[in-house]
Amino acid sequence: MYYDEFETALGKVVTIIGKNGLKMVHIHSAQNKDKFTLPTGCVRNAEKLSEAKKQILEYLDGNRNNFDLPLCLEGTNFQLKVWSELRKIPYGQTASYGEIAKRVGVAGASRAVGTACGRNPLAIVIPCHRVVASGGKIGGFASGLDVKRKLLQVEEVEI
């Protein structure tokens, strides 16, 4: 596996790629910086992650609405369903945790959807920041609410 890290308007972003695709996009924040460690044997290689960096920076600059990167997701069947559904939320729009639960066939499982969002390994690329609490409240975010607000601002979403 290979990693790169780079500075953004959100702070430091760490990307990790395996042989089958992008495995992780981690946004360092005051809330989660102490919870992150690189996987054992991960080697820095900016070239292997240059396309991921380019697309993330384009997104943060408001010049990209979706991502075209090979992904390598690992999770439970439920998490994979939720993450797949999150990728269907259009740029500039939001969906509630409850709506996502219904879409994956488990109405009433909004807390489980929130947990799956919190374990999303590909922040920004899989847009869990587009998931909000019922009534339009911002909800939670693994990298902190300030980061979530900034990501929604990039997409010009009013919260």
PDB file of C-alpha atoms in Angstrom:
ATOM      1  CA  MET A   1       0.000   0.000   0.000  1.00  0.00           C
ATOM      2  CA  TYR A   2       1.045   3.561  -0.662  1.00  0.00           C
ATOM      3  CA  TYR A   3       0.091   6.853   0.922  1.00  0.00           C
ATOM      4  CA  ASP A   4       0.447  10.550   0.363  1.00  0.00           C
ATOM      5  CA  GLU A   5      -0.488  13.549   2.456  1.00  0.00           C
ATOM      6  CA  PHE A   6      -1.108  17.113   1.407  1.00  0.00           C
ATOM      7  CA  GLU A   7      -2.473  20.360   2.776  1.00  0.00           C
ATOM      8  CA  THR A   8      -5.921  21.645   1.837  1.00  0.00           C
ATOM      9  CA  ALA A   9      -8.293  24.324   3.044  1.00  0.00           C
ATOM     10  CA  LEU A  10      -9.658  21.635   5.398  1.00  0.00           C
ATOM     11  CA  GLY A  11      -6.224  20.810   6.810  1.00  0.00           C
ATOM     12  CA  LYS A  12      -4.009  17.843   6.063  1.00  0.00           C
ATOM     13  CA  VAL A  13      -5.522  15.080   3.937  1.00  0.00           C
ATOM     14  CA  VAL A  14      -4.006  11.593   3.855  1.00  0.00           C
ATOM     15  CA  THR A  15      -4.762   9.246   0.958  1.00  0.00           C
ATOM     16  CA  ILE A  16      -3.965   5.527   0.796  1.00  0.00           C
ATOM     17  CA  ILE A  17      -4.070   3.293  -2.251  1.00  0.00           C
ATOM     18  CA  GLY A  18      -3.798  -0.479  -2.563  1.00  0.00           C
ATOM     19  CA  LYS A  19      -3.346  -2.603  -5.647  1.00  0.00           C
ATOM     20  CA  ASN A  20      -7.085  -2.470  -6.439  1.00  0.00           C
ATOM     21  CA  GLY A  21      -7.779   1.195  -5.838  1.00  0.00           C
ATOM     22  CA  LEU A  22      -8.154   4.006  -3.347  1.00  0.00           C
ATOM     23  CA  LYS A  23      -8.631   2.633   0.175  1.00  0.00           C
ATOM     24  CA  MET A  24      -8.697   5.721   2.356  1.00  0.00           C
ATOM     25  CA  VAL A  25      -9.110   9.482   2.362  1.00  0.00           C
ATOM     26  CA  HIS A  26      -8.608  10.831   5.865  1.00  0.00           C
ATOM     27  CA  ILE A  27      -9.051  14.479   6.823  1.00  0.00           C
ATOM     28  CA  HIS A  28      -6.937  15.376   9.847  1.00  0.00           C
ATOM     29  CA  SER A  29      -8.875  17.581  12.206  1.00  0.00           C
ATOM     30  CA  ALA A  30      -8.735  18.537  15.850  1.00  0.00           C
ATOM     31  CA  GLN A  31     -11.450  15.922  16.433  1.00  0.00           C
ATOM     32  CA  ASN A  32      -9.763  12.914  14.808  1.00  0.00           C
ATOM     33  CA  LYS A  33      -6.032  13.540  14.297  1.00  0.00           C
ATOM     34  CA  ASP A  34      -5.050  11.359  17.256  1.00  0.00           C
ATOM     35  CA  LYS A  35      -7.228   8.476  16.044  1.00  0.00           C
ATOM     36  CA  PHE A  36      -5.319   7.932  12.790  1.00  0.00           C
ATOM     37  CA  THR A  37      -2.267   5.794  12.140  1.00  0.00           C
ATOM     38  CA  LEU A  38      -0.915   4.592   8.819  1.00  0.00           C
ATOM     39  CA  PRO A  39      -1.257   0.873   8.159  1.00  0.00           C
ATOM     40  CA  THR A  40       1.918  -1.120   8.730  1.00  0.00           C
ATOM     41  CA  GLY A  41       4.134  -1.256   5.667  1.00  0.00           C
ATOM     42  CA  CYS A  42       2.492   1.720   3.962  1.00  0.00           C
ATOM     43  CA  VAL A  43       5.088   3.628   1.897  1.00  0.00           C
ATOM     44  CA  ARG A  44       4.835   7.250   0.800  1.00  0.00           C
ATOM     45  CA  ASN A  45       4.450   7.598  -2.965  1.00  0.00           C
ATOM     46  CA  ALA A  46       2.932  10.865  -4.189  1.00  0.00           C
ATOM     47  CA  GLU A  47       3.048   9.734  -7.816  1.00  0.00           C
ATOM     48  CA  LYS A  48       0.757   6.739  -7.243  1.00  0.00           C
ATOM     49  CA  LEU A  49      -1.765   9.021  -5.547  1.00  0.00           C
ATOM     50  CA  SER A  50      -1.408  12.044  -7.822  1.00  0.00           C
ATOM     51  CA  GLU A  51      -4.789  11.534  -9.532  1.00  0.00           C
ATOM     52  CA  ALA A  52      -6.605  11.228  -6.198  1.00  0.00           C
ATOM     53  CA  LYS A  53      -4.905  14.398  -4.945  1.00  0.00           C
ATOM     54  CA  LYS A  54      -5.742  16.237  -8.171  1.00  0.00           C
ATOM     55  CA  GLN A  55      -9.429  15.283  -8.016  1.00  0.00           C
ATOM     56  CA  ILE A  56      -9.776  16.099  -4.304  1.00  0.00           C
ATOM     57  CA  LEU A  57      -8.195  19.530  -4.803  1.00  0.00           C
ATOM     58  CA  GLU A  58     -10.410  20.174  -7.834  1.00  0.00           C
ATOM     59  CA  TYR A  59     -13.460  19.282  -5.729  1.00  0.00           C
ATOM     60  CA  LEU A  60     -12.378  21.570  -2.885  1.00  0.00           C
ATOM     61  CA  ASP A  61     -11.820  24.395  -5.389  1.00  0.00           C
ATOM     62  CA  GLY A  62     -15.385  23.933  -6.690  1.00  0.00           C
ATOM     63  CA  ASN A  63     -14.200  22.559 -10.048  1.00  0.00           C
ATOM     64  CA  ARG A  64     -15.347  18.931  -9.689  1.00  0.00           C
ATOM     65  CA  ASN A  65     -18.777  17.493  -8.845  1.00  0.00           C
ATOM     66  CA  ASN A  66     -17.908  13.778  -8.648  1.00  0.00           C
ATOM     67  CA  PHE A  67     -14.910  11.489  -8.555  1.00  0.00           C
ATOM     68  CA  ASP A  68     -13.582   9.101 -11.156  1.00  0.00           C
ATOM     69  CA  LEU A  69     -11.187   6.911  -9.182  1.00  0.00           C
ATOM     70  CA  PRO A  70     -10.911   3.149  -8.740  1.00  0.00           C
ATOM     71  CA  LEU A  71     -12.014   2.355  -5.183  1.00  0.00           C
ATOM     72  CA  CYS A  72     -11.177  -0.563  -2.933  1.00  0.00           C
ATOM     73  CA  LEU A  73     -13.804  -0.640  -0.207  1.00  0.00           C
ATOM     74  CA  GLU A  74     -13.795  -3.056   2.701  1.00  0.00           C
ATOM     75  CA  GLY A  75     -16.688  -3.204   5.118  1.00  0.00           C
ATOM     76  CA  THR A  76     -19.748  -5.148   6.182  1.00  0.00           C
ATOM     77  CA  ASN A  77     -22.524  -5.767   3.651  1.00  0.00           C
ATOM     78  CA  PHE A  78     -24.588  -3.077   5.363  1.00  0.00           C
ATOM     79  CA  GLN A  79     -21.740  -0.549   5.271  1.00  0.00           C
ATOM     80  CA  LEU A  80     -21.100  -1.270   1.588  1.00  0.00           C
ATOM     81  CA  LYS A  81     -24.806  -0.725   0.823  1.00  0.00           C
ATOM     82  CA  VAL A  82     -24.838   2.558   2.719  1.00  0.00           C
ATOM     83  CA  TRP A  83     -21.625   3.797   1.093  1.00  0.00           C
ATOM     84  CA  SER A  84     -22.999   2.881  -2.325  1.00  0.00           C
ATOM     85  CA  GLU A  85     -26.178   4.835  -1.583  1.00  0.00           C
ATOM     86  CA  LEU A  86     -24.185   7.851  -0.396  1.00  0.00           C
ATOM     87  CA  ARG A  87     -22.498   8.038  -3.791  1.00  0.00           C
ATOM     88  CA  LYS A  88     -25.961   8.500  -5.338  1.00  0.00           C
ATOM     89  CA  ILE A  89     -26.693  11.712  -3.410  1.00  0.00           C
ATOM     90  CA  PRO A  90     -26.262  14.444  -6.026  1.00  0.00           C
ATOM     91  CA  TYR A  91     -23.678  17.173  -5.592  1.00  0.00           C
ATOM     92  CA  GLY A  92     -25.183  20.121  -3.750  1.00  0.00           C
ATOM     93  CA  GLN A  93     -27.982  18.067  -2.180  1.00  0.00           C
ATOM     94  CA  THR A  94     -28.455  16.233   1.090  1.00  0.00           C
ATOM     95  CA  ALA A  95     -30.361  13.221   2.369  1.00  0.00           C
ATOM     96  CA  SER A  96     -31.284  12.327   5.925  1.00  0.00           C
ATOM     97  CA  TYR A  97     -29.990   9.304   7.792  1.00  0.00           C
ATOM     98  CA  GLY A  98     -33.552   7.977   7.776  1.00  0.00           C
ATOM     99  CA  GLU A  99     -33.867   8.397   3.993  1.00  0.00           C
ATOM    100  CA  ILE A 100     -30.658   6.450   3.462  1.00  0.00           C
ATOM    101  CA  ALA A 101     -31.913   3.709   5.805  1.00  0.00           C
ATOM    102  CA  LYS A 102     -35.076   3.369   3.694  1.00  0.00           C
ATOM    103  CA  ARG A 103     -33.055   3.318   0.471  1.00  0.00           C
ATOM    104  CA  VAL A 104     -30.943   0.401   1.720  1.00  0.00           C
ATOM    105  CA  GLY A 105     -34.062  -1.477   2.802  1.00  0.00           C
ATOM    106  CA  VAL A 106     -33.806  -1.078   6.567  1.00  0.00           C
ATOM    107  CA  ALA A 107     -36.296   1.643   7.471  1.00  0.00           C
ATOM    108  CA  GLY A 108     -35.781   2.834  11.022  1.00  0.00           C
ATOM    109  CA  ALA A 109     -32.049   2.110  11.009  1.00  0.00           C
ATOM    110  CA  SER A 110     -30.950   5.739  10.903  1.00  0.00           C
ATOM    111  CA  ARG A 111     -28.495   5.244  13.773  1.00  0.00           C
ATOM    112  CA  ALA A 112     -26.895   2.311  11.957  1.00  0.00           C
ATOM    113  CA  VAL A 113     -26.597   4.522   8.866  1.00  0.00           C
ATOM    114  CA  GLY A 114     -24.902   7.155  11.033  1.00  0.00           C
ATOM    115  CA  THR A 115     -22.460   4.545  12.288  1.00  0.00           C
ATOM    116  CA  ALA A 116     -21.718   3.431   8.719  1.00  0.00           C
ATOM    117  CA  CYS A 117     -21.148   7.069   7.745  1.00  0.00           C
ATOM    118  CA  GLY A 118     -18.754   7.463  10.667  1.00  0.00           C
ATOM    119  CA  ARG A 119     -16.760   4.474   9.418  1.00  0.00           C
ATOM    120  CA  ASN A 120     -16.607   5.685   5.829  1.00  0.00           C
ATOM    121  CA  PRO A 121     -12.943   5.222   4.834  1.00  0.00           C
ATOM    122  CA  LEU A 122     -13.165   7.571   1.843  1.00  0.00           C
ATOM    123  CA  ALA A 123     -14.135  10.987   3.187  1.00  0.00           C
ATOM    124  CA  ILE A 124     -15.048  13.470   0.442  1.00  0.00           C
ATOM    125  CA  VAL A 125     -14.998  10.763  -2.280  1.00  0.00           C
ATOM    126  CA  ILE A 126     -17.918   8.929  -0.669  1.00  0.00           C
ATOM    127  CA  PRO A 127     -19.911  12.006   0.369  1.00  0.00           C
ATOM    128  CA  CYS A 128     -21.087  11.171   3.877  1.00  0.00           C
ATOM    129  CA  HIS A 129     -20.967  14.923   4.518  1.00  0.00           C
ATOM    130  CA  ARG A 130     -24.186  15.109   2.450  1.00  0.00           C
ATOM    131  CA  VAL A 131     -26.085  13.106   5.082  1.00  0.00           C
ATOM    132  CA  VAL A 132     -27.915  15.240   7.629  1.00  0.00           C
ATOM    133  CA  ALA A 133     -30.246  14.652  10.541  1.00  0.00           C
ATOM    134  CA  SER A 134     -33.993  14.817  10.051  1.00  0.00           C
ATOM    135  CA  GLY A 135     -35.280  18.354   9.912  1.00  0.00           C
ATOM    136  CA  GLY A 136     -32.125  19.489   8.100  1.00  0.00           C
ATOM    137  CA  LYS A 137     -29.881  19.691  11.167  1.00  0.00           C
ATOM    138  CA  ILE A 138     -26.244  19.044  10.332  1.00  0.00           C
ATOM    139  CA  GLY A 139     -25.856  15.748  12.227  1.00  0.00           C
ATOM    140  CA  GLY A 140     -22.404  14.335  12.958  1.00  0.00           C
ATOM    141  CA  PHE A 141     -19.151  13.909  11.046  1.00  0.00           C
ATOM    142  CA  ALA A 142     -16.032  11.891  11.860  1.00  0.00           C
ATOM    143  CA  SER A 143     -13.722  14.823  11.049  1.00  0.00           C
ATOM    144  CA  GLY A 144     -15.824  17.288  13.027  1.00  0.00           C
ATOM    145  CA  LEU A 145     -18.735  19.565  12.263  1.00  0.00           C
ATOM    146  CA  ASP A 146     -16.503  22.429  11.107  1.00  0.00           C
ATOM    147  CA  VAL A 147     -15.114  20.214   8.336  1.00  0.00           C
ATOM    148  CA  LYS A 148     -18.617  19.027   7.403  1.00  0.00           C
ATOM    149  CA  ARG A 149     -19.831  22.624   7.184  1.00  0.00           C
ATOM    150  CA  LYS A 150     -16.875  23.530   4.938  1.00  0.00           C
ATOM    151  CA  LEU A 151     -17.590  20.586   2.625  1.00  0.00           C
ATOM    152  CA  LEU A 152     -21.258  21.576   2.389  1.00  0.00           C
ATOM    153  CA  GLN A 153     -20.206  25.172   1.706  1.00  0.00           C
ATOM    154  CA  VAL A 154     -18.051  23.959  -1.203  1.00  0.00           C
ATOM    155  CA  GLU A 155     -21.272  22.516  -2.651  1.00  0.00           C
ATOM    156  CA  GLU A 156     -23.256  25.632  -1.687  1.00  0.00           C
ATOM    157  CA  VAL A 157     -25.611  23.651   0.555  1.00  0.00           C
ATOM    158  CA  GLU A 158     -27.411  25.777   3.150  1.00  0.00           C
ATOM    159  CA  ILE A 159     -27.517  24.247   6.618  1.00  0.00           C
TER     160      ILE A 159
END
